Amino acid sequence: MNSTFKSGAIAVLAAAALTVPMTGAAGATSKAHLSTAATTIAKAEPPAFAPADPKSRDRAKVNADAALAADAGRLHKGSGDAFTLSANIAGTYGLQYLTYERTYKGLPVYGGEVVVGTDRAGQVIQQVVTGQTAKIKIGVEPSVTGGQAAATARALLPDVDELTPAELVVHATTATPRLAWRVQVTGRTATGRPSVLDVFVDARSGSLIDKFDKVHEGTGRGFYDGTVTIDTSGSAGSYRMVDATRPGLQCGGQGGTAYTKSTDSWGNGSGTDLETACVDALYAAQMEWNMLRDWLGRNGHSGNGRSFPIRVGLNDVNAFWNGSYTTFGHNQAGNQQATPMDVVGHEFGHSVFTNTPGGDNGNNEVGGLNESTGDIFGALTEAYANNPNDPPDYQVGEEVNLVGNGPIRYMYNPSQVGDPNCYSSSIPNTEVHAAAGPQNHWFYLLAEGNNPGGGKPSSPICSGGPSSVTGIGIQKAGKIFMGTLQAKTQPWTHAKARVASLNAAKSLFPNSCVEFNAVKAAWDAVSVRATGDPSCVANPDTFSLQVSPGSGAADPGGSATTTLTTVTTGGNAQQVQLRTGTLPAGVTAQFNPATIQSGQSSTLTLNVAANAAPGAYTVQVIAQGTAQTQTQNYSLTVNRPILDQFSLALSPASGSVDAGGSTASTLTTTTTSGNAQQVQLRTGTLPAGVTAQFNPATIQSGQSSALTIATASTVAAGTYTVQVIAQGTAQTQTANYTLTVSRPGDPDAFSVRLDPEAGTATAGGTAVTTVNTATTGGQPQQVTLSATKLPNGVTAAFDPATIQSGQSSRLTFTVASTAKNGTYPITVTAAGTAQTQTASYALTVTGGTPAGDFTVAADPSSATVQAGGTATTTLSTQVTTGRPIPLTLAADGVPPGATVTFSPSSINSGESSTVTVTTSAGTPAQTYTITLNANGAAGHGTSFSLTVNGGGGDTWQEWHAYNAGDEVTYQGVRYRCVIAHTSQPDWTPDVVPALWQRIG
């Protein structure tokens, strides 16, 4: 069998070519040069890959910051600690995982990071975890030098290639935090194995605290995946094994350079051919990328849209991940390269482990969990690809005879090759590949159960475990495992993994305890016992309410608006009626719309009468659902009439001067309302060596003053902002003066800026900006202007295109009538003879969607279901005039307790979508008219008739999802929730004022 890459039509080396393209479990046909799979099977809502929108990410940051403050005790936060957000990674179903790096008195803290998990909306805090076990109370002055620590680290490897400079840190994963030097040593072990050691040396005593090897070795087989197509890059006559759609992913030899070829046909099917090895490796890595996206909701191997290179041809019976790339050798017989799917998936699984919170450092228990992670991702990749040449299974290296003994590991029964099935106290001292046994065993039981049938092997249960375990399927098990890794902290242990996986099951399946109980049973079955397990109670129908912005102001006779956003946090969506509490005199409220489904939004407009009294008011917003009511407060300020006002302007508003010189501007004020007022003139904080003088310094609004700005000869070249402040008796105004200082004796340098930095153009029109340059050092130089990152249909013209620094050019963007609507970042480059500078321009294109009209219809147009049942119809559109236009689909008149979904939810006119109406047991029996809407440049709807036939609690609780505005009683005292969160056992209202406000 031969393996080929292809770009375009399939080039087959085999005598009998495959006539049907291979599809994976996800139903996707691999195509070269595609950023995503050509065909994707329909999945249950919501999709696994559903990153949160920017507002939800901002909301998660605000709530996570509050959670850090509320839970300072459990996080062992001391007075010298500071937290910085280092990552917000989207998880399965868009759950958010925010990682905060900790510093102590400015030093990085190894093991001190904190992971905060939220729901997709960023509204509800679901977990807060850290690996640090004690508060840091140490001095930060070392007794041992960094050079001495580096020497200690160097001595750990006999053959050293590279040694990083020693970094002073706090080592906080042990019972007592210690000041340490951290050094990374790259080289080879006494047996010639590659090694990248992370070494921690006590900065007081010079003793070794910890050392961890980042090279995680694996094993594999030389099995070929058959004739496949994969993403490569290049064009006729010049092709490369570089995946342009998955940044960072490529394959080549041990030198690190990707293989190239004049044709886009790769490999000869030989087990010893390195080009063929790259075919297998690149195909497997791309299948794993797709599995991470489609099943687990992860954006690439790194989590932020990137992957890592592949190297083949290692002269060793081995394969490994070294923290930067994967590399693969051969089997002991030398007749097969070690690039089968499960081995490639295993090594890239290490990259996922490295690029989740907590990293990959640690003892053998961490190493075993890391090795198991590789095995789990290998099994998931095999299941997703469903390649007939390598059927899915739970064996590791089952198709390579690495040393003549068959598979290396059996996930369903690790003891089959002498590895432990069950966790015990000896695991932290067990060799890492063997230590993978308990978690491998757990994953198989979670996915398949102990007696799955259907030809799948039975799996033993450890002593003291349950009598049986029922599996939940490999996709659900994979989602839970991915959520577990997102809560990983140093040092990672089986006990921590148990708690994190139970929390992951609760977050991913919030209205079910089936998955939670299966996770618990599987851990019990491998002897990882409970140590502070969370509890699970299936959520009722709940939703959250947010008012954004939460405050606003209006003049008498004006209005203020805000957006009400609801999120279904448990159970099913419900109908929500919107209203306000008692309003201030002269204020009326209007909701658009006034009735929504949870998960939807509404605009609230507060109209203020002309005679309304000025002041600050609290408006209670009430969202009354069919199963729950939520409230939030909006702060409304009714402004007082502004009597005396003036404006401020500078002319010119910028100037250039050699260091030691001065420049001038005229400050002009204008009385814009009321009476003139006395105005005192001054500046904000000035740059060092810069002075300012007003003549006169006191004026009446409507008058002017001369501003002189002088510079000392020591002022550095550059562009400075001088704030001019005009402080009146009733009002203060500010304006900025841009001062450019040049130093003729310095090397030639210049600056560039755009005025304006953004603009809008209608398709078929233009947008204009000015490119301003200033000589900031030495002599003026010739500057050539260009623009890059132009969207299709947009051209740029400079007038002139070549200038001297200190001059300006007019830049015109011409937008074709066929250009697509959107906002595009464009880079303007100014290439001088001695220096190159860039500036950014944001071009917004409007009116680019061609006009067109269409009709819409539903077939069938009616259906009858029992309460709790589901009905489907097809929404079809037909173009009547013009070209097809993009349409967004939505439904109005949805019955209480029911949901309406569209697949797909966005189409072009002329296309169709499947509509699914899902009712709940609580949907009242009656006939409903649901309007199915298709909205774009034009909008139309059609009707679908659905007939449905019949078919204290306020005491504070642990592990309960609370929304802002909820009120509870704790120890006889009433509290109101101010930040949505899931209550941890020690987050009682009396000790976390950041979360609860006492109200009685």
PDB file of N, CA, C and O in Angstrom, residues 738-775:
ATOM      1  N   THR A 738       1.191  67.717  20.074  1.00  0.00           N
ATOM      2  CA  THR A 738       2.179  66.695  19.740  1.00  0.00           C
ATOM      3  C   THR A 738       3.508  67.360  19.433  1.00  0.00           C
ATOM      4  O   THR A 738       3.625  68.121  18.463  1.00  0.00           O
ATOM      5  N   LEU A 739       4.498  67.106  20.271  1.00  0.00           N
ATOM      6  CA  LEU A 739       5.813  67.715  20.145  1.00  0.00           C
ATOM      7  C   LEU A 739       6.806  66.672  19.640  1.00  0.00           C
ATOM      8  O   LEU A 739       7.000  65.628  20.265  1.00  0.00           O
ATOM      9  N   THR A 740       7.428  66.965  18.499  1.00  0.00           N
ATOM     10  CA  THR A 740       8.451  66.077  17.951  1.00  0.00           C
ATOM     11  C   THR A 740       9.813  66.724  18.134  1.00  0.00           C
ATOM     12  O   THR A 740      10.040  67.849  17.665  1.00  0.00           O
ATOM     13  N   VAL A 741      10.705  66.044  18.846  1.00  0.00           N
ATOM     14  CA  VAL A 741      12.049  66.564  19.121  1.00  0.00           C
ATOM     15  C   VAL A 741      13.053  65.810  18.263  1.00  0.00           C
ATOM     16  O   VAL A 741      13.059  64.568  18.253  1.00  0.00           O
ATOM     17  N   SER A 742      13.867  66.551  17.532  1.00  0.00           N
ATOM     18  CA  SER A 742      14.924  65.958  16.716  1.00  0.00           C
ATOM     19  C   SER A 742      16.273  66.283  17.312  1.00  0.00           C
ATOM     20  O   SER A 742      16.439  67.283  18.028  1.00  0.00           O
ATOM     21  N   ARG A 743      17.200  65.434  17.016  1.00  0.00           N
ATOM     22  CA  ARG A 743      18.588  65.663  17.455  1.00  0.00           C
ATOM     23  C   ARG A 743      19.488  65.522  16.235  1.00  0.00           C
ATOM     24  O   ARG A 743      19.858  64.401  15.852  1.00  0.00           O
ATOM     25  N   PRO A 744      19.824  66.666  15.577  1.00  0.00           N
ATOM     26  CA  PRO A 744      20.567  66.599  14.298  1.00  0.00           C
ATOM     27  C   PRO A 744      21.876  65.850  14.419  1.00  0.00           C
ATOM     28  O   PRO A 744      22.324  65.237  13.461  1.00  0.00           O
ATOM     29  N   GLY A 745      22.509  65.869  15.576  1.00  0.00           N
ATOM     30  CA  GLY A 745      23.793  65.190  15.728  1.00  0.00           C
ATOM     31  C   GLY A 745      23.656  63.700  15.943  1.00  0.00           C
ATOM     32  O   GLY A 745      24.645  62.981  15.913  1.00  0.00           O
ATOM     33  N   ASP A 746      22.429  63.245  16.173  1.00  0.00           N
ATOM     34  CA  ASP A 746      22.199  61.813  16.399  1.00  0.00           C
ATOM     35  C   ASP A 746      22.073  61.085  15.076  1.00  0.00           C
ATOM     36  O   ASP A 746      21.927  61.701  14.010  1.00  0.00           O
ATOM     37  N   PRO A 747      22.061  59.737  15.106  1.00  0.00           N
ATOM     38  CA  PRO A 747      21.848  58.980  13.858  1.00  0.00           C
ATOM     39  C   PRO A 747      20.510  59.355  13.226  1.00  0.00           C
ATOM     40  O   PRO A 747      19.558  59.722  13.896  1.00  0.00           O
ATOM     41  N   ASP A 748      20.489  59.256  11.896  1.00  0.00           N
ATOM     42  CA  ASP A 748      19.283  59.619  11.160  1.00  0.00           C
ATOM     43  C   ASP A 748      18.116  58.740  11.599  1.00  0.00           C
ATOM     44  O   ASP A 748      18.209  57.514  11.583  1.00  0.00           O
ATOM     45  N   ALA A 749      17.018  59.371  11.999  1.00  0.00           N
ATOM     46  CA  ALA A 749      15.831  58.624  12.428  1.00  0.00           C
ATOM     47  C   ALA A 749      14.599  59.471  12.149  1.00  0.00           C
ATOM     48  O   ALA A 749      14.673  60.696  12.047  1.00  0.00           O
ATOM     49  N   PHE A 750      13.462  58.796  12.019  1.00  0.00           N
ATOM     50  CA  PHE A 750      12.213  59.524  11.775  1.00  0.00           C
ATOM     51  C   PHE A 750      11.055  58.735  12.361  1.00  0.00           C
ATOM     52  O   PHE A 750      11.194  57.561  12.699  1.00  0.00           O
ATOM     53  N   SER A 751       9.924  59.405  12.513  1.00  0.00           N
ATOM     54  CA  SER A 751       8.702  58.757  12.994  1.00  0.00           C
ATOM     55  C   SER A 751       7.621  58.913  11.940  1.00  0.00           C
ATOM     56  O   SER A 751       7.718  59.762  11.045  1.00  0.00           O
ATOM     57  N   VAL A 752       6.577  58.074  12.038  1.00  0.00           N
ATOM     58  CA  VAL A 752       5.457  58.146  11.093  1.00  0.00           C
ATOM     59  C   VAL A 752       4.165  57.949  11.855  1.00  0.00           C
ATOM     60  O   VAL A 752       4.103  57.166  12.806  1.00  0.00           O
ATOM     61  N   ARG A 753       3.138  58.719  11.483  1.00  0.00           N
ATOM     62  CA  ARG A 753       1.809  58.546  12.045  1.00  0.00           C
ATOM     63  C   ARG A 753       0.764  58.875  10.994  1.00  0.00           C
ATOM     64  O   ARG A 753       1.046  59.591  10.017  1.00  0.00           O
ATOM     65  N   LEU A 754      -0.448  58.344  11.169  1.00  0.00           N
ATOM     66  CA  LEU A 754      -1.557  58.550  10.233  1.00  0.00           C
ATOM     67  C   LEU A 754      -2.593  59.445  10.888  1.00  0.00           C
ATOM     68  O   LEU A 754      -2.894  59.301  12.076  1.00  0.00           O
ATOM     69  N   ASP A 755      -3.166  60.336  10.110  1.00  0.00           N
ATOM     70  CA  ASP A 755      -4.198  61.235  10.621  1.00  0.00           C
ATOM     71  C   ASP A 755      -5.297  61.360   9.565  1.00  0.00           C
ATOM     72  O   ASP A 755      -5.090  61.990   8.525  1.00  0.00           O
ATOM     73  N   PRO A 756      -6.450  60.693   9.742  1.00  0.00           N
ATOM     74  CA  PRO A 756      -6.825  59.860  10.879  1.00  0.00           C
ATOM     75  C   PRO A 756      -6.250  58.453  10.754  1.00  0.00           C
ATOM     76  O   PRO A 756      -5.723  58.097   9.695  1.00  0.00           O
ATOM     77  N   GLU A 757      -6.423  57.650  11.830  1.00  0.00           N
ATOM     78  CA  GLU A 757      -5.915  56.276  11.831  1.00  0.00           C
ATOM     79  C   GLU A 757      -6.966  55.267  11.422  1.00  0.00           C
ATOM     80  O   GLU A 757      -6.697  54.081  11.395  1.00  0.00           O
ATOM     81  N   ALA A 758      -8.196  55.721  11.122  1.00  0.00           N
ATOM     82  CA  ALA A 758      -9.275  54.827  10.711  1.00  0.00           C
ATOM     83  C   ALA A 758     -10.248  55.615   9.846  1.00  0.00           C
ATOM     84  O   ALA A 758     -10.332  56.859   9.925  1.00  0.00           O
ATOM     85  N   GLY A 759     -10.983  54.911   9.001  1.00  0.00           N
ATOM     86  CA  GLY A 759     -11.965  55.564   8.144  1.00  0.00           C
ATOM     87  C   GLY A 759     -12.919  54.564   7.548  1.00  0.00           C
ATOM     88  O   GLY A 759     -12.706  53.348   7.612  1.00  0.00           O
ATOM     89  N   THR A 760     -13.991  55.080   6.967  1.00  0.00           N
ATOM     90  CA  THR A 760     -15.027  54.248   6.368  1.00  0.00           C
ATOM     91  C   THR A 760     -15.207  54.641   4.908  1.00  0.00           C
ATOM     92  O   THR A 760     -15.194  55.837   4.562  1.00  0.00           O
ATOM     93  N   ALA A 761     -15.365  53.637   4.045  1.00  0.00           N
ATOM     94  CA  ALA A 761     -15.611  53.883   2.630  1.00  0.00           C
ATOM     95  C   ALA A 761     -16.731  52.974   2.159  1.00  0.00           C
ATOM     96  O   ALA A 761     -16.777  51.793   2.526  1.00  0.00           O
ATOM     97  N   THR A 762     -17.625  53.522   1.373  1.00  0.00           N
ATOM     98  CA  THR A 762     -18.675  52.726   0.749  1.00  0.00           C
ATOM     99  C   THR A 762     -18.096  52.037  -0.474  1.00  0.00           C
ATOM    100  O   THR A 762     -17.262  52.612  -1.189  1.00  0.00           O
ATOM    101  N   ALA A 763     -18.488  50.783  -0.710  1.00  0.00           N
ATOM    102  CA  ALA A 763     -18.019  50.059  -1.891  1.00  0.00           C
ATOM    103  C   ALA A 763     -18.248  50.904  -3.127  1.00  0.00           C
ATOM    104  O   ALA A 763     -19.332  51.430  -3.355  1.00  0.00           O
ATOM    105  N   GLY A 764     -17.184  51.082  -3.925  1.00  0.00           N
ATOM    106  CA  GLY A 764     -17.246  51.973  -5.076  1.00  0.00           C
ATOM    107  C   GLY A 764     -16.715  53.359  -4.756  1.00  0.00           C
ATOM    108  O   GLY A 764     -16.578  54.192  -5.657  1.00  0.00           O
ATOM    109  N   GLY A 765     -16.373  53.632  -3.487  1.00  0.00           N
ATOM    110  CA  GLY A 765     -15.908  54.943  -3.073  1.00  0.00           C
ATOM    111  C   GLY A 765     -14.468  54.913  -2.599  1.00  0.00           C
ATOM    112  O   GLY A 765     -13.701  53.992  -2.892  1.00  0.00           O
ATOM    113  N   THR A 766     -14.091  55.943  -1.825  1.00  0.00           N
ATOM    114  CA  THR A 766     -12.716  56.076  -1.359  1.00  0.00           C
ATOM    115  C   THR A 766     -12.690  56.512   0.099  1.00  0.00           C
ATOM    116  O   THR A 766     -13.676  57.005   0.641  1.00  0.00           O
ATOM    117  N   ALA A 767     -11.526  56.321   0.724  1.00  0.00           N
ATOM    118  CA  ALA A 767     -11.228  56.849   2.056  1.00  0.00           C
ATOM    119  C   ALA A 767      -9.841  57.457   1.999  1.00  0.00           C
ATOM    120  O   ALA A 767      -8.963  56.958   1.288  1.00  0.00           O
ATOM    121  N   VAL A 768      -9.649  58.557   2.740  1.00  0.00           N
ATOM    122  CA  VAL A 768      -8.396  59.306   2.636  1.00  0.00           C
ATOM    123  C   VAL A 768      -7.811  59.519   4.026  1.00  0.00           C
ATOM    124  O   VAL A 768      -8.545  59.763   5.000  1.00  0.00           O
ATOM    125  N   THR A 769      -6.487  59.420   4.117  1.00  0.00           N
ATOM    126  CA  THR A 769      -5.772  59.764   5.335  1.00  0.00           C
ATOM    127  C   THR A 769      -4.465  60.433   4.946  1.00  0.00           C
ATOM    128  O   THR A 769      -4.053  60.397   3.770  1.00  0.00           O
ATOM    129  N   THR A 770      -3.819  61.062   5.917  1.00  0.00           N
ATOM    130  CA  THR A 770      -2.541  61.726   5.671  1.00  0.00           C
ATOM    131  C   THR A 770      -1.438  60.990   6.407  1.00  0.00           C
ATOM    132  O   THR A 770      -1.559  60.691   7.602  1.00  0.00           O
ATOM    133  N   VAL A 771      -0.354  60.694   5.694  1.00  0.00           N
ATOM    134  CA  VAL A 771       0.822  60.075   6.285  1.00  0.00           C
ATOM    135  C   VAL A 771       1.772  61.195   6.689  1.00  0.00           C
ATOM    136  O   VAL A 771       2.302  61.909   5.829  1.00  0.00           O
ATOM    137  N   ASN A 772       1.953  61.380   7.988  1.00  0.00           N
ATOM    138  CA  ASN A 772       2.824  62.425   8.511  1.00  0.00           C
ATOM    139  C   ASN A 772       4.127  61.808   8.996  1.00  0.00           C
ATOM    140  O   ASN A 772       4.124  60.801   9.714  1.00  0.00           O
ATOM    141  N   THR A 773       5.241  62.387   8.607  1.00  0.00           N
ATOM    142  CA  THR A 773       6.531  61.939   9.098  1.00  0.00           C
ATOM    143  C   THR A 773       7.234  63.099   9.797  1.00  0.00           C
ATOM    144  O   THR A 773       6.945  64.271   9.529  1.00  0.00           O
ATOM    145  N   ALA A 774       8.149  62.770  10.697  1.00  0.00           N
ATOM    146  CA  ALA A 774       8.942  63.779  11.394  1.00  0.00           C
ATOM    147  C   ALA A 774      10.348  63.253  11.578  1.00  0.00           C
ATOM    148  O   ALA A 774      10.542  62.081  11.921  1.00  0.00           O
ATOM    149  N   THR A 775      11.350  64.088  11.301  1.00  0.00           N
ATOM    150  CA  THR A 775      12.748  63.719  11.536  1.00  0.00           C
ATOM    151  C   THR A 775      13.013  63.806  13.034  1.00  0.00           C
ATOM    152  O   THR A 775      12.907  64.877  13.631  1.00  0.00           O
TER     153      THR A 775
END
